[in-house]
Structure formats: C-alpha cells, structure tokens
C-alpha cells in the first residue's frame, strides 16, 4: 500500500508541470495584452509597464522566471488589481470556495449514498421510483438553473433563507449555495450506489452468504456494502471537478466572495499571473483529490494496488 | 430497423420527440409570428409581466425587448451551437480515434496518451481561456472551445470500434486487393463507424447545450444583444426580485429541452442495446 501511494504521489509532479506549461502557452498565445484597455497610455509608459512586469522579455525567460517563482510559492503580481499580489487575492477567496465545495461534497455523500441504498433495497417500489425520477431530474439540470430557482423559491417567495451574501460564512448564507452544488452530485452518487448495490446483491457470493443462513441486514452490511461503494469512491474525483466548475456559477448567483470570479475576470482582463495562479491552485486541488480518491479505492479494493 | 421500432414503441421517447419537435418548430418559425424583433426596444412597456398586453406574450425585459422572441431566438441559437459543436467534436474525435486505432502500435499509444493527459487537465479552465483567446462572443470560437471538450470521449469510443473493425474479413480483403491504408481508412473504416458515433452524438447534444449556456451565463459566450438561454437566465437571475418571469421563461424552456433530450438519449440507448435495461 505504501509503495502504491508513493508511486502515485511521484506521478503528481510531472502532471502538474504539464498543466503549468500547457496553460502558460495558451494564456500567452491569446492576442491582446493586460494594458490594452487603458487607452490613455503613451508608448513610453506602456513600455515601462511591460518592462516592470517582465513582459518585454522572451517567452522562454518569462516561463523560467514563472516556474522559479512557483517553486517558492510566489504567483507573481496581479496585473489588473495592481495593489495586490496573486497570492493575496487567492488567499482571500480560497477559504470561501473550499468551505462551500467541501461542504457540498460531504452533503452529497451523506444524502446520495443512503438514498441509493434505499432505492436498491426496496427495488421497484414507491421509494425507488420516486428517487430515480428525482435523481434523473437533478442530474439533468445545471446549477445555473437550480441556483436561481432555489434563490427565487426559498429566498424571495418563502423568505426562509437569504438570497445572496456571505457574512463570514454564517450558516444561513451557506445553505442555498451548498445545496445547489451538492444536488447533482448527490443524485449521481445515488444512481451509482443503486446500480452497483443491485449488481453486488445479485452476485453468487452474496447468494452463498445467504445460503449459509446469514440474515439480510448482516449480508448487506458485512458483505455487500464495501464492494458496492467502489464506484461511488471512484466518482469522487470527477465530483470535485464538477464542484469546482459549479462553484463558478454558484459564486456568481449567490454573490460569494470566492475565487471563481478571478478566473473569469482574469481571463477577460488578460491578467496572466492571476489566471495562471488559479489554474495552478485548482489543478493541484483536483490532482490531490483524485489521488486521495484513488488511494481510498486501493484501500477498499486490494486488486487495484497490486496491479 | 428493429431498434427504430423499439424506439418508437417507448412511450417516454415518443413524448420527448413530440415536445422536442414542437420546441424546435417554435424556435425556427415562432419569432416571425411576433411583431417584435429580438433587439427591438418598446419604450412604452419596460419590464412588463406576461399576459398584460396581447403583443408581448411572455412579457418584456428591463429594456422593453420582447421576451417571447428573445427566448425563442435563444433556443434557436443554443440548439444551433450545440448541434454544430457536436459535429466539430465528432469530426476531431472520429479522425483522431480512427487514425489511432487503425495505425496501432506506437502511434496508437502516443495518440491515446495525449488524450489521457488532456482528460486529466482541468479542461474548463482551458475552455474559459480559449473563449477569451479571440474576439469575445464570436460563435466560431465558441464552437471550437466547446467542441474541443467533447472530442476526447468520441476519440476513445471510435478507437475501440476501429480496433474491432480492423480484424474483420472485408478489411483483410481490401488490403489483399492492394488498397492503400489511407484509402481503407476513409472508404471502409470510417463509414462503418458512423452508426455508434451517431448515437453518441445524440447523447452529447444536451451536454453541449449546458456548456454553451454555462459559458453564456458567465458572460464568456454569446454576447448582448444576441440572446442565448444562458445569458437570458443570467439577466433573469439578476432581476428575479422585481421581474421573476425574466428568469422563469428561459429556465422553463431550457429545463424542458434538457429533460426531453435526456429522455430521448435514454430511449435511444435502450433501443440499441436492450440488454442494458
């Protein structure tokens, strides 16, 4: 297990390097520069600005310089919000985004897996049909549809919860964003769990466990649950990717001071270091989360780690 | 043919097809029946609720533009972009997958490794950057950006199918007649791939609609005064306190569209592979 873990951790670094290199190239290939929108700049001032941020140097030098900075945890200065460094901007927004994202994944696990188990155990009965229909709907609808609808219903019509805002993470303000993000993930988890639990329950070794005289509950908890949860675990990586994507929308809809807006606004402003910083941070998060999911999978299913 | 009959016998699929047909028809011809253009301002009726005045069936937005016409134009644009984007991703995916599968050996390995690497990248960021690469709101860039996401899965499916096709007798026969590999690929492999690929393309259209609307929602896709379901929902979400219909009308259309496309996709999959049921 330890060797497996070390090998997987070693694989992170080259992937991260590829991400940094590819996104550096794409960002720099984009026509237009960060100072295009300030039309009053004289050529001399502009040249000085370019020189100050090193934009007049060859791309290879800039790339080497950027990588060198990254090794020290320095993302460089922000070109659009010039009083801040990228590190400061991300440090402000990231706690908000991470809180909402992790709560959403937790909520999705807590709702989705039991719902899938219920649907599988009472297969083809009322609860199963209801859950399946609900899950189909929740998977089909994107968060930029459910988010505003939740805000409309629970915020404006029923006055149960605030429509937007953050207020230092007061629970009332967290409910709707977290729910919006968690809903499709929960629905997908429920479907996965239902399908795999049904498959496991129909397998020969479960039948033989029953034949040995073990009761239904005992078979379920001791024998069926662990293998049935494997697909759900391997979905955790894609789930995080979904939550990261969804957080862009949720932060816009509910006015959260997270990092999502930096990516979109940074790309529009050609704020190279800000966009790069966001890609590096989110890319690392995704890779690490995928790694955790894989290690969990290897722990649950020994066949994987001996491959 | 049997698959077609199975598809037609599914009640949900028939319903979905009917609703999709109606929406598509509405989107194509509907705007002509309204006296308003999608960007025409009606200063007498700003932010008018639906049903108040006969001419504005779904009401108007803050600038007095007719919401019926704008929503249907949005549906039209979303459908158009998603179908074209599916074709773009299909084109790249088929070419990539067929070449990789047919060439085999080292070429195959490297081409598929490339696909794996792209899969592991946070593609959304790449797409967001791609959309800002060129002029914002250009439909061409939007197509390329969305298509760039979809082709990876298509390439994997096509490669698998190609590997299976490659070993069949008629390919062997083509080789024996001395046909060049490129000609075999174009004339014998690709035409035989189109069946499974067409099914997959139908399944990707709702994904493409979501993606286009998502980008437009963030302000990176279709730009005002052009209407797309995404930017209509975005404006509607900002105005929902005073004018909830501005959110509800485009949302209703998008939700109906997505549900129908998903039902159709499920029905298609069941019809082609009855074992899955």
Coordinates of C-alpha atoms in Angstrom, one line a residue:
Chain A
X1 CA 0.0 0.0 0.0
X2 CA 2.8 2.4 0.9
X3 CA 4.7 1.7 -2.3
X4 CA 1.5 2.2 -4.3
X5 CA 0.9 5.5 -2.5
X6 CA 4.5 6.7 -3.1
X7 CA 4.3 5.8 -6.8
X8 CA 1.1 7.7 -7.2
X9 CA 2.4 10.8 -5.4
X10 CA 5.5 10.8 -7.6
X11 CA 3.3 10.9 -10.6
X12 CA 1.7 14.1 -9.5
X13 CA 4.7 16.3 -10.2
X14 CA 5.1 15.7 -14.0
X15 CA 1.3 16.1 -14.5
X16 CA 1.4 19.4 -12.7
X17 CA 4.3 20.5 -14.8
X18 CA 2.3 19.6 -18.0
X19 CA -0.7 21.6 -16.7
X20 CA 1.5 24.7 -15.9
X21 CA 3.3 24.5 -19.3
X22 CA 0.2 24.0 -21.4
X23 CA -1.8 26.7 -19.7
X24 CA 1.2 29.1 -19.8
X25 CA 1.4 28.6 -23.6
X26 CA -2.4 29.1 -24.1
X27 CA -2.6 32.1 -21.9
X28 CA 0.3 33.8 -23.7
X29 CA -0.9 32.9 -27.2
X30 CA -4.0 34.9 -26.6
X31 CA -3.9 38.1 -28.6
X32 CA -4.1 41.3 -26.6
X33 CA -2.2 42.3 -23.5
X34 CA -3.1 43.3 -20.0
X35 CA -2.7 47.0 -20.6
X36 CA -4.8 47.2 -23.8
X37 CA -7.9 48.7 -22.2
X38 CA -6.1 51.7 -20.8
X39 CA -6.1 53.7 -23.9
X40 CA -4.5 56.8 -22.5
X41 CA -1.2 55.1 -22.1
X42 CA 1.6 56.7 -24.1
X43 CA 4.0 54.2 -25.8
X44 CA 6.8 55.1 -23.3
X45 CA 4.6 54.4 -20.3
X46 CA 3.4 51.2 -21.8
X47 CA 6.9 50.1 -22.5
X48 CA 7.8 50.8 -18.9
X49 CA 4.9 48.8 -17.6
X50 CA 5.8 45.9 -19.8
X51 CA 9.4 46.2 -18.6
X52 CA 8.3 46.4 -14.9
X53 CA 6.3 43.1 -15.2
X54 CA 8.9 41.5 -17.4
X55 CA 6.5 41.2 -20.3
X56 CA 9.2 42.5 -22.7
X57 CA 11.5 39.6 -22.2
X58 CA 11.5 36.4 -24.4
X59 CA 8.7 34.0 -23.5
X60 CA 11.2 31.3 -22.5
X61 CA 12.8 33.6 -20.0
X62 CA 9.3 34.6 -18.6
X63 CA 8.4 30.9 -18.3
X64 CA 11.6 30.1 -16.5
X65 CA 11.0 33.0 -14.2
X66 CA 7.5 32.0 -13.5
X67 CA 8.5 28.4 -12.7
X68 CA 11.2 29.7 -10.4
X69 CA 8.6 31.9 -8.6
X70 CA 6.2 28.9 -8.3
X71 CA 8.9 26.8 -6.5
X72 CA 8.9 29.5 -3.8
X73 CA 5.1 29.6 -3.7
X74 CA 5.1 33.0 -5.4
X75 CA 2.4 33.5 -8.0
X76 CA 3.6 37.0 -9.0
X77 CA 1.8 40.3 -9.0
X78 CA -1.8 40.8 -10.3
X79 CA -1.8 42.9 -13.4
X80 CA -5.4 44.1 -13.1
X81 CA -5.6 44.8 -9.4
X82 CA -2.2 46.2 -9.0
X83 CA -2.3 46.8 -5.2
X84 CA -2.4 43.0 -4.7
X85 CA -0.3 40.0 -5.4
X86 CA -2.0 37.0 -6.9
X87 CA -1.2 35.1 -3.7
X88 CA -3.1 37.7 -1.6
X89 CA -6.1 37.6 -3.9
X90 CA -6.3 33.8 -3.9
X91 CA -5.7 33.6 -0.1
X92 CA -8.7 35.9 0.3
X93 CA -11.1 33.9 -1.9
X94 CA -9.9 30.3 -1.5
X95 CA -11.2 29.7 2.1
X96 CA -14.7 30.6 0.9
X97 CA -14.6 28.4 -2.2
X98 CA -13.1 25.5 -0.3
X99 CA -15.6 25.7 2.5
X100 CA -18.6 25.7 0.1
X101 CA -17.1 23.0 -2.1
X102 CA -16.1 20.5 0.7
X103 CA -19.5 21.0 2.5
X104 CA -21.2 20.3 -0.8
X105 CA -19.3 17.1 -1.4
X106 CA -19.9 16.0 2.2
X107 CA -23.6 16.7 1.9
X108 CA -23.8 14.8 -1.4
X109 CA -22.2 11.8 0.2
X110 CA -24.4 11.9 3.2
X111 CA -27.6 12.2 1.1
X112 CA -26.6 10.3 -2.1
X113 CA -25.2 7.0 -0.8
X114 CA -28.1 6.2 1.7
X115 CA -30.6 7.3 -1.0
X116 CA -29.0 4.8 -3.5
X117 CA -29.0 2.1 -0.8
X118 CA -32.7 2.7 0.0
X119 CA -33.6 2.6 -3.7
X120 CA -31.7 -0.7 -4.3
X121 CA -33.1 -2.5 -1.2
X122 CA -36.7 -1.5 -2.0
X123 CA -36.2 -2.0 -5.7
X124 CA -39.2 -1.3 -8.0
X125 CA -41.3 0.1 -5.1
X126 CA -42.6 3.6 -4.5
X127 CA -39.4 4.9 -2.8
X128 CA -37.2 3.6 -5.7
X129 CA -39.4 5.1 -8.4
X130 CA -39.6 8.4 -6.6
X131 CA -35.8 8.6 -6.0
X132 CA -35.0 7.5 -9.6
X133 CA -37.2 10.2 -11.1
X134 CA -35.8 12.8 -8.7
X135 CA -32.2 11.8 -9.5
X136 CA -32.8 11.9 -13.2
X137 CA -34.1 15.5 -12.9
X138 CA -31.3 16.6 -10.5
X139 CA -28.6 15.2 -12.9
X140 CA -30.2 16.8 -15.9
X141 CA -30.4 20.3 -14.6
X142 CA -27.3 22.5 -14.5
X143 CA -26.5 24.6 -11.4
X144 CA -27.1 27.9 -13.2
X145 CA -30.7 26.8 -13.4
X146 CA -31.3 25.3 -10.0
X147 CA -29.3 28.0 -8.2
X148 CA -31.5 31.0 -9.3
X149 CA -34.7 28.8 -8.8
X150 CA -33.7 27.9 -5.2
X151 CA -33.0 31.6 -4.6
X152 CA -36.4 32.5 -6.0
X153 CA -38.3 29.9 -4.1
X154 CA -36.6 29.7 -0.7
X155 CA -35.3 33.3 -0.6
X156 CA -37.8 35.6 -2.3
X157 CA -41.1 33.6 -2.2
X158 CA -40.8 31.8 1.2
X159 CA -38.3 34.2 2.9
X160 CA -36.7 31.2 4.7
X161 CA -33.1 32.0 3.7
X162 CA -31.1 35.0 2.4
X163 CA -30.8 35.2 -1.4
X164 CA -27.2 36.2 -1.5
X165 CA -24.2 37.2 0.6
X166 CA -21.6 35.6 2.7
X167 CA -21.4 37.3 6.2
X168 CA -18.2 35.4 7.2
X169 CA -19.7 32.1 6.4
X170 CA -22.8 32.3 8.7
X171 CA -24.7 29.0 8.2
X172 CA -27.9 30.7 6.9
X173 CA -25.9 32.1 4.0
X174 CA -24.3 28.7 3.3
X175 CA -27.4 26.6 2.9
X176 CA -28.5 27.5 -0.6
X177 CA -25.1 27.6 -2.3
X178 CA -24.1 24.2 -0.7
X179 CA -27.4 22.7 -1.6
X180 CA -27.2 23.9 -5.2
X181 CA -23.7 22.4 -5.6
X182 CA -24.5 19.2 -3.8
X183 CA -27.7 18.2 -5.5
X184 CA -26.5 16.9 -8.8
X185 CA -23.5 15.1 -7.2
X186 CA -25.8 13.5 -4.6
X187 CA -28.2 12.4 -7.4
X188 CA -25.3 10.9 -9.4
X189 CA -23.9 9.1 -6.3
X190 CA -27.4 7.7 -5.6
X191 CA -27.6 6.3 -9.1
X192 CA -24.2 4.8 -8.9
X193 CA -24.8 3.3 -5.5
X194 CA -28.2 1.9 -6.5
X195 CA -26.8 0.2 -9.7
X196 CA -23.7 -1.3 -8.0
X197 CA -25.5 -2.5 -4.9
X198 CA -28.1 -4.2 -7.1
X199 CA -25.3 -5.9 -9.0
X200 CA -23.5 -7.0 -5.9
X201 CA -26.7 -8.3 -4.3
X202 CA -27.3 -10.4 -7.3
X203 CA -23.8 -11.9 -7.3
X204 CA -23.1 -15.6 -6.5
X205 CA -21.1 -15.0 -3.3
X206 CA -23.9 -13.0 -1.8
X207 CA -26.2 -15.8 -2.6
X208 CA -23.8 -18.2 -0.9
X209 CA -23.7 -16.0 2.1
X210 CA -27.5 -16.1 2.2
X211 CA -27.3 -19.9 1.8
X212 CA -25.0 -20.1 4.8
X213 CA -28.0 -18.7 6.7
X214 CA -26.9 -15.1 7.2
X215 CA -29.7 -12.6 7.6
X216 CA -30.4 -9.8 5.2
X217 CA -29.1 -7.0 7.3
X218 CA -25.9 -8.8 8.1
X219 CA -25.2 -9.7 4.5
X220 CA -25.8 -6.1 3.5
X221 CA -23.5 -4.5 6.0
X222 CA -20.8 -7.1 6.2
X223 CA -20.5 -8.4 2.6
X224 CA -22.4 -6.3 0.1
X225 CA -21.7 -2.7 1.1
X226 CA -17.9 -2.5 0.7
X227 CA -17.7 -3.7 -2.9
X228 CA -20.9 -1.7 -3.7
X229 CA -19.3 1.5 -2.6
X230 CA -16.4 1.3 -5.1
X231 CA -18.0 3.1 -8.0
X232 CA -19.1 5.9 -5.7
X233 CA -15.5 6.3 -4.4
X234 CA -14.0 6.5 -7.9
X235 CA -16.6 9.1 -8.7
X236 CA -15.2 11.4 -6.0
X237 CA -12.5 12.8 -8.4
X238 CA -15.0 13.8 -11.1
X239 CA -17.3 15.0 -8.4
X240 CA -14.7 17.5 -7.3
X241 CA -14.1 18.7 -10.8
X242 CA -17.9 19.2 -11.1
X243 CA -18.0 21.1 -7.8
X244 CA -15.1 23.4 -9.0
X245 CA -16.9 24.1 -12.2
X246 CA -20.2 24.6 -10.4
X247 CA -18.6 26.9 -7.9
X248 CA -18.0 29.5 -10.7
X249 CA -21.8 29.6 -11.2
X250 CA -22.8 29.3 -7.5
X251 CA -20.4 32.1 -6.5
X252 CA -21.9 34.3 -9.2
X253 CA -25.5 33.5 -8.4
X254 CA -25.2 33.9 -4.6
X255 CA -22.7 36.7 -4.6
X256 CA -20.0 34.8 -2.6
X257 CA -16.5 36.3 -2.3
X258 CA -14.8 33.2 -3.6
X259 CA -12.1 32.6 -6.2
X260 CA -14.4 31.8 -9.1
X261 CA -14.7 35.4 -10.3
X262 CA -10.9 35.7 -10.5
X263 CA -10.7 33.1 -13.2
X264 CA -13.4 34.6 -15.5
X265 CA -12.5 38.3 -14.8
X266 CA -8.7 37.5 -15.0
X267 CA -9.2 35.8 -18.4
X268 CA -11.1 38.8 -19.7
X269 CA -8.5 41.3 -18.4
X270 CA -5.6 39.3 -19.7
X271 CA -4.3 39.2 -16.1
X272 CA -1.7 36.4 -16.9
X273 CA -0.4 35.8 -13.4
X274 CA -3.9 35.7 -11.9
X275 CA -5.3 33.2 -14.4
X276 CA -2.1 31.1 -14.2
X277 CA -2.3 31.1 -10.4
X278 CA -6.0 30.0 -10.4
X279 CA -5.2 27.2 -12.8
X280 CA -2.2 26.0 -10.7
X281 CA -4.2 26.1 -7.5
X282 CA -7.3 24.4 -8.9
X283 CA -5.2 22.0 -10.9
X284 CA -3.3 21.0 -7.8
X285 CA -6.5 20.6 -5.8
X286 CA -8.1 18.4 -8.4
X287 CA -5.0 16.2 -8.7
X288 CA -4.6 15.8 -4.9
X289 CA -8.3 15.0 -4.6
X290 CA -8.1 12.4 -7.4
X291 CA -5.1 10.9 -5.6
X292 CA -7.0 10.7 -2.3
X293 CA -9.9 9.0 -4.1
X294 CA -7.5 6.5 -5.8
X295 CA -5.8 5.7 -2.5
X296 CA -9.1 5.2 -0.9
X297 CA -10.0 2.9 -3.8
X298 CA -6.8 1.0 -3.4
X299 CA -7.5 0.5 0.3
X300 CA -11.1 -0.7 -0.4
X301 CA -10.1 -3.0 -3.3
X302 CA -6.7 -4.7 -2.9
X303 CA -6.7 -5.8 -6.5
X304 CA -6.0 -2.2 -7.7
X305 CA -2.8 -1.6 -5.8
X306 CA -1.1 -4.8 -6.8
X307 CA -1.7 -4.2 -10.5
Chain B
X1 CA -34.8 -1.2 -38.1
X2 CA -35.6 -3.3 -35.1
X3 CA -34.0 -0.6 -33.0
X4 CA -36.2 2.0 -34.7
X5 CA -39.3 0.1 -33.9
X6 CA -38.2 -0.4 -30.3
X7 CA -37.5 3.4 -30.1
X8 CA -41.0 4.2 -31.5
X9 CA -42.7 1.8 -29.0
X10 CA -41.3 3.7 -26.0
X11 CA -43.9 6.0 -24.6
X12 CA -41.4 8.4 -23.0
X13 CA -39.4 8.6 -26.1
X14 CA -42.4 9.4 -28.2
X15 CA -43.4 12.2 -25.8
X16 CA -39.9 13.6 -25.7
X17 CA -39.7 13.6 -29.5
X18 CA -43.0 15.3 -29.9
X19 CA -42.1 18.1 -27.4
X20 CA -38.7 18.5 -28.9
X21 CA -40.3 18.8 -32.4
X22 CA -42.7 21.5 -31.1
X23 CA -39.9 23.5 -29.4
X24 CA -37.7 23.3 -32.5
X25 CA -40.5 24.3 -34.7
X26 CA -41.4 27.2 -32.4
X27 CA -37.7 28.3 -32.3
X28 CA -37.5 28.3 -36.1
X29 CA -40.8 29.9 -37.1
X30 CA -42.1 31.4 -33.8
X31 CA -40.2 34.7 -33.9
X32 CA -41.8 35.5 -37.3
X33 CA -45.3 35.5 -35.8
X34 CA -44.5 38.2 -33.3
X35 CA -44.4 41.8 -34.4
X36 CA -41.2 42.4 -32.5
X37 CA -37.6 41.8 -33.3
X38 CA -35.2 40.2 -30.8
X39 CA -33.3 43.5 -30.2
X40 CA -36.2 45.9 -30.7
X41 CA -37.0 48.2 -27.7
X42 CA -40.5 49.0 -26.7
X43 CA -40.2 52.1 -24.6
X44 CA -43.9 52.1 -23.6
X45 CA -43.6 48.7 -21.9
X46 CA -40.5 48.2 -19.8
X47 CA -40.3 45.1 -17.6
X48 CA -43.9 44.1 -18.5
X49 CA -45.2 40.9 -16.9
X50 CA -46.5 38.2 -19.2
X51 CA -50.1 38.3 -20.4
X52 CA -50.6 42.0 -19.8
X53 CA -50.6 43.1 -23.4
X54 CA -51.5 40.9 -26.3
X55 CA -48.4 41.7 -28.3
X56 CA -45.9 40.6 -25.6
X57 CA -46.9 37.1 -24.9
X58 CA -44.1 36.4 -22.3
X59 CA -43.7 40.0 -21.2
X60 CA -40.7 42.2 -21.8
X61 CA -37.3 42.7 -20.2
X62 CA -35.9 45.8 -18.5
X63 CA -35.2 47.4 -21.9
X64 CA -38.6 46.6 -23.2
X65 CA -37.4 43.8 -25.5
X66 CA -40.0 41.1 -26.2
X67 CA -39.2 38.0 -24.1
X68 CA -41.1 35.6 -26.3
X69 CA -39.0 36.5 -29.3
X70 CA -35.8 36.6 -27.3
X71 CA -36.3 33.3 -25.6
X72 CA -37.1 31.5 -28.9
X73 CA -34.1 33.1 -30.6
X74 CA -32.1 31.9 -27.6
X75 CA -33.4 28.4 -28.0
X76 CA -32.6 28.6 -31.7
X77 CA -29.0 29.8 -31.1
X78 CA -28.4 27.2 -28.3
X79 CA -29.7 24.4 -30.5
X80 CA -27.6 25.5 -33.4
X81 CA -24.4 25.9 -31.4
X82 CA -24.8 22.6 -29.6
X83 CA -25.5 20.7 -32.8
X84 CA -22.6 22.3 -34.6
X85 CA -20.3 21.8 -31.6
X86 CA -21.3 18.1 -31.6
X87 CA -20.3 17.9 -35.2
X88 CA -17.0 19.7 -34.5
X89 CA -16.2 17.3 -31.7
X90 CA -17.4 14.4 -33.7
X91 CA -15.1 15.4 -36.6
X92 CA -12.0 15.6 -34.5
X93 CA -12.9 12.6 -32.4
X94 CA -13.5 10.3 -35.4
X95 CA -10.4 11.4 -37.2
X96 CA -8.2 11.0 -34.1
X97 CA -9.7 7.8 -32.9
X98 CA -9.8 6.1 -36.3
X99 CA -6.2 7.0 -37.1
X100 CA -5.0 5.9 -33.7
X101 CA -6.9 2.6 -33.8
X102 CA -6.0 1.9 -37.4
X103 CA -2.3 2.7 -37.1
X104 CA -1.9 0.8 -33.9
X105 CA 1.4 0.2 -32.1
X106 CA 3.5 3.2 -31.1
X107 CA 1.3 5.8 -32.9
X108 CA -1.8 4.5 -31.1
X109 CA -0.1 4.6 -27.8
X110 CA 1.1 8.2 -28.2
X111 CA -2.1 9.5 -29.5
X112 CA -4.2 7.9 -26.8
X113 CA -1.7 9.0 -24.1
X114 CA -2.3 12.6 -25.4
X115 CA -6.0 12.1 -24.9
X116 CA -5.4 10.8 -21.4
X117 CA -3.3 13.8 -20.5
X118 CA -6.0 16.2 -21.8
X119 CA -8.6 14.3 -19.8
X120 CA -6.6 14.9 -16.6
X121 CA -6.4 18.7 -17.2
X122 CA -9.0 20.9 -15.7
X123 CA -10.5 21.4 -19.1
X124 CA -13.0 24.0 -18.0
X125 CA -10.1 26.5 -17.4
X126 CA -8.6 25.8 -20.8
X127 CA -12.1 26.4 -22.4
X128 CA -12.6 29.6 -20.5
X129 CA -9.2 30.8 -21.7
X130 CA -9.9 29.6 -25.2
X131 CA -13.1 31.7 -25.3
X132 CA -11.2 34.8 -24.4
X133 CA -8.4 33.9 -26.9
X134 CA -10.1 35.7 -29.7
X135 CA -12.9 38.2 -30.0
X136 CA -15.4 37.7 -27.2
X137 CA -18.8 36.4 -28.3
X138 CA -17.6 35.1 -31.7
X139 CA -19.7 32.0 -32.4
X140 CA -16.8 30.3 -34.2
X141 CA -14.6 30.5 -31.1
X142 CA -17.4 29.2 -29.0
X143 CA -17.8 26.2 -31.3
X144 CA -14.2 25.4 -31.2
X145 CA -14.0 25.8 -27.5
X146 CA -17.0 23.6 -26.8
X147 CA -16.1 21.1 -29.5
X148 CA -12.6 20.9 -28.0
X149 CA -14.1 19.3 -24.9
X150 CA -16.3 16.8 -26.5
X151 CA -13.9 15.0 -28.8
X152 CA -11.9 13.2 -26.2
X153 CA -14.7 10.7 -25.3
X154 CA -15.6 10.3 -29.0
X155 CA -12.0 9.5 -29.8
X156 CA -11.9 6.8 -27.2
X157 CA -15.1 5.2 -28.4
X158 CA -14.0 5.4 -32.1
X159 CA -10.7 3.9 -31.4
X160 CA -12.3 0.9 -29.7
X161 CA -14.7 0.4 -32.6
X162 CA -11.8 0.7 -35.1
X163 CA -9.7 -1.9 -33.3
X164 CA -12.6 -4.3 -33.6
X165 CA -13.3 -3.4 -37.3
X166 CA -9.7 -3.8 -38.3
X167 CA -9.8 -7.5 -37.8
X168 CA -12.9 -8.1 -39.9
X169 CA -12.6 -10.0 -43.2
X170 CA -13.7 -7.2 -45.5
X171 CA -10.8 -5.1 -44.3
X172 CA -8.5 -8.0 -44.9
X173 CA -10.0 -8.3 -48.4
X174 CA -9.4 -4.6 -49.1
X175 CA -5.8 -5.0 -48.0
X176 CA -5.4 -8.0 -50.3
X177 CA -6.6 -6.0 -53.3
X178 CA -3.7 -3.7 -52.7
X179 CA -5.7 -0.7 -51.4
X180 CA -3.5 1.9 -49.7
X181 CA -4.0 2.1 -45.9
X182 CA -5.3 5.7 -46.1
X183 CA -8.0 4.7 -48.6
X184 CA -9.0 1.7 -46.4
X185 CA -9.4 4.1 -43.5
X186 CA -11.5 6.6 -45.4
X187 CA -13.6 4.2 -47.6
X188 CA -14.1 1.2 -45.3
X189 CA -13.4 2.0 -41.7
X190 CA -15.0 5.5 -41.2
X191 CA -18.3 4.7 -42.9
X192 CA -18.7 1.7 -40.6
X193 CA -18.0 3.8 -37.6
X194 CA -20.9 6.2 -38.2
X195 CA -23.6 4.1 -36.5
X196 CA -22.3 4.0 -33.0
X197 CA -20.9 7.5 -33.3
X198 CA -24.3 9.0 -34.3
X199 CA -25.9 7.6 -31.2
X200 CA -23.1 9.0 -29.0
X201 CA -23.6 12.4 -30.8
X202 CA -27.2 12.5 -29.8
X203 CA -26.3 11.9 -26.2
X204 CA -23.8 14.7 -26.3
X205 CA -26.2 17.4 -27.5
X206 CA -27.7 18.1 -24.1
X207 CA -24.2 18.4 -22.7
X208 CA -23.2 20.9 -25.4
X209 CA -26.4 22.9 -24.6
X210 CA -25.4 23.0 -20.9
X211 CA -21.9 24.0 -21.8
X212 CA -22.9 26.8 -24.2
X213 CA -25.4 28.2 -21.7
X214 CA -22.9 27.9 -18.9
X215 CA -20.3 30.0 -20.8
X216 CA -23.0 32.5 -21.8
X217 CA -24.2 32.6 -18.2
X218 CA -20.7 33.6 -17.1
X219 CA -20.6 36.3 -19.8
X220 CA -18.0 34.4 -21.9
X221 CA -20.3 33.0 -24.6
X222 CA -23.0 34.7 -26.6
X223 CA -23.0 38.5 -26.0
X224 CA -25.8 41.0 -25.8
X225 CA -27.9 42.0 -27.7
X226 CA -27.8 38.4 -29.1
X227 CA -29.9 36.2 -26.9
X228 CA -28.9 32.7 -25.7
X229 CA -30.6 30.7 -23.0
X230 CA -27.5 31.2 -20.8
X231 CA -27.3 34.9 -20.9
X232 CA -31.1 35.3 -20.6
X233 CA -31.0 33.2 -17.4
X234 CA -28.1 35.3 -16.2
X235 CA -30.0 38.5 -16.7
X236 CA -33.2 36.9 -15.3
X237 CA -31.3 35.9 -12.1
X238 CA -30.2 39.4 -11.5
X239 CA -33.8 40.7 -12.0
X240 CA -35.7 38.0 -10.2
X241 CA -36.7 40.1 -7.3
X242 CA -38.7 42.6 -9.4
X243 CA -39.3 40.6 -12.6
X244 CA -39.3 36.8 -11.9
X245 CA -40.8 36.0 -15.3
X246 CA -37.5 37.1 -16.8
X247 CA -35.9 34.1 -15.0
X248 CA -38.7 31.7 -15.3
X249 CA -39.4 31.9 -19.0
X250 CA -35.9 31.0 -20.3
X251 CA -35.5 28.5 -17.5
X252 CA -38.7 26.7 -18.4
X253 CA -37.5 26.3 -22.0
X254 CA -34.0 25.1 -21.0
X255 CA -35.4 22.6 -18.5
X256 CA -37.9 21.2 -20.9
X257 CA -35.3 20.9 -23.6
X258 CA -32.8 19.2 -21.4
X259 CA -35.3 16.7 -20.0
X260 CA -36.6 15.8 -23.4
X261 CA -33.1 15.3 -24.8
X262 CA -32.1 13.1 -21.9
X263 CA -35.3 11.0 -22.3
X264 CA -34.5 10.7 -26.0
X265 CA -30.9 9.7 -25.3
X266 CA -32.0 7.1 -22.7
X267 CA -34.6 5.7 -25.1
X268 CA -32.0 5.5 -27.9
X269 CA -29.5 3.7 -25.7
X270 CA -32.2 1.2 -24.6
X271 CA -33.4 0.7 -28.2
X272 CA -29.9 -0.1 -29.5
X273 CA -28.8 -2.2 -26.6
X274 CA -31.8 -3.9 -25.0
X275 CA -29.5 -5.8 -22.6
X276 CA -28.8 -2.6 -20.7
X277 CA -32.4 -2.3 -19.4

